[in-house]
Amino acid sequence: MEHSQGSGPYRVRAFPVRECSVPEQTEAMRFDCRDAADLYARAMAHHRQLCVIVEKLAPGGCWLQLSSVG
């Protein structure tokens, strides 16, 4: 599984509660491909019993939510 704390256009993080905008710096695992991000999200949701979201870094620099799991 390809992942690290600082590279890749996909990220998985805990589902935000009452978040109006995504902060510039947030704790999240980063991945090079969507399949790896989705796999990690499903495992994290299952093992930790929490909701997570998969996001992709857009060319303009903002994060777009692709899916939520859990």
CSV table of C-alpha atoms in Angstrom, one decimal:
chain,number,residue,atom,x,y,z
A,1,MET,CA,0.0,0.0,0.0
A,2,GLU,CA,1.5,3.4,-1.1
A,3,HIS,CA,1.0,6.0,1.6
A,4,SER,CA,2.8,8.6,3.6
A,5,GLN,CA,2.2,11.5,5.8
A,6,GLY,CA,3.1,14.2,3.2
A,7,SER,CA,2.7,13.2,-0.4
A,8,GLY,CA,0.1,12.1,-2.9
A,9,PRO,CA,-3.0,13.7,-4.2
A,10,TYR,CA,-5.5,11.6,-2.1
A,11,ARG,CA,-5.9,11.8,1.6
A,12,VAL,CA,-8.0,10.0,4.2
A,13,ARG,CA,-9.0,11.7,7.4
A,14,ALA,CA,-11.6,11.5,10.2
A,15,PHE,CA,-15.0,12.9,9.1
A,16,PRO,CA,-15.2,16.5,10.3
A,17,VAL,CA,-18.0,17.6,12.7
A,18,ARG,CA,-19.4,21.1,12.0
A,19,GLU,CA,-16.5,22.0,9.7
A,20,CYS,CA,-17.3,25.1,7.6
A,21,SER,CA,-14.0,24.9,5.6
A,22,VAL,CA,-11.1,22.5,5.4
A,23,PRO,CA,-8.1,23.7,7.3
A,24,GLU,CA,-4.8,24.1,5.3
A,25,GLN,CA,-3.0,21.7,7.7
A,26,THR,CA,-4.9,18.6,8.9
A,27,GLU,CA,-3.8,15.3,10.2
A,28,ALA,CA,-4.4,12.8,7.4
A,29,MET,CA,-2.8,9.9,5.6
A,30,ARG,CA,-1.8,10.7,2.0
A,31,PHE,CA,-1.8,8.2,-1.0
A,32,ASP,CA,-0.7,8.2,-4.6
A,33,CYS,CA,-3.8,6.4,-5.9
A,34,ARG,CA,-7.5,6.4,-5.1
A,35,ASP,CA,-7.7,2.6,-4.7
A,36,ALA,CA,-5.1,2.7,-1.9
A,37,ALA,CA,-7.0,5.6,-0.2
A,38,ASP,CA,-10.3,3.8,-0.4
A,39,LEU,CA,-8.9,0.6,0.9
A,40,TYR,CA,-7.3,2.4,3.9
A,41,ALA,CA,-10.5,4.3,4.5
A,42,ARG,CA,-12.6,1.1,4.7
A,43,ALA,CA,-10.0,-0.5,7.0
A,44,MET,CA,-9.9,2.6,9.3
A,45,ALA,CA,-13.6,2.9,9.5
A,46,HIS,CA,-14.0,-0.8,10.3
A,47,HIS,CA,-11.2,-1.1,12.9
A,48,ARG,CA,-11.6,2.2,14.6
A,49,GLN,CA,-15.4,2.4,14.4
A,50,LEU,CA,-15.5,6.0,13.0
A,51,CYS,CA,-16.5,7.8,9.9
A,52,VAL,CA,-13.7,8.9,7.5
A,53,ILE,CA,-13.6,10.8,4.2
A,54,VAL,CA,-11.5,10.4,1.1
A,55,GLU,CA,-10.5,13.6,-0.6
A,56,LYS,CA,-8.5,14.6,-3.7
A,57,LEU,CA,-6.2,17.6,-4.1
A,58,ALA,CA,-7.6,19.7,-7.0
A,59,PRO,CA,-5.3,21.5,-9.4
A,60,GLY,CA,-6.3,24.8,-7.8
A,61,GLY,CA,-5.0,23.6,-4.4
A,62,CYS,CA,-8.3,22.8,-2.6
A,63,TRP,CA,-9.4,19.4,-1.3
A,64,LEU,CA,-12.5,17.9,-2.9
A,65,GLN,CA,-14.4,15.2,-1.0
A,66,LEU,CA,-14.8,12.0,-3.1
A,67,SER,CA,-16.5,9.7,-0.6
A,68,SER,CA,-17.2,9.0,3.0
A,69,VAL,CA,-17.0,5.6,4.8
A,70,GLY,CA,-18.5,4.5,8.1
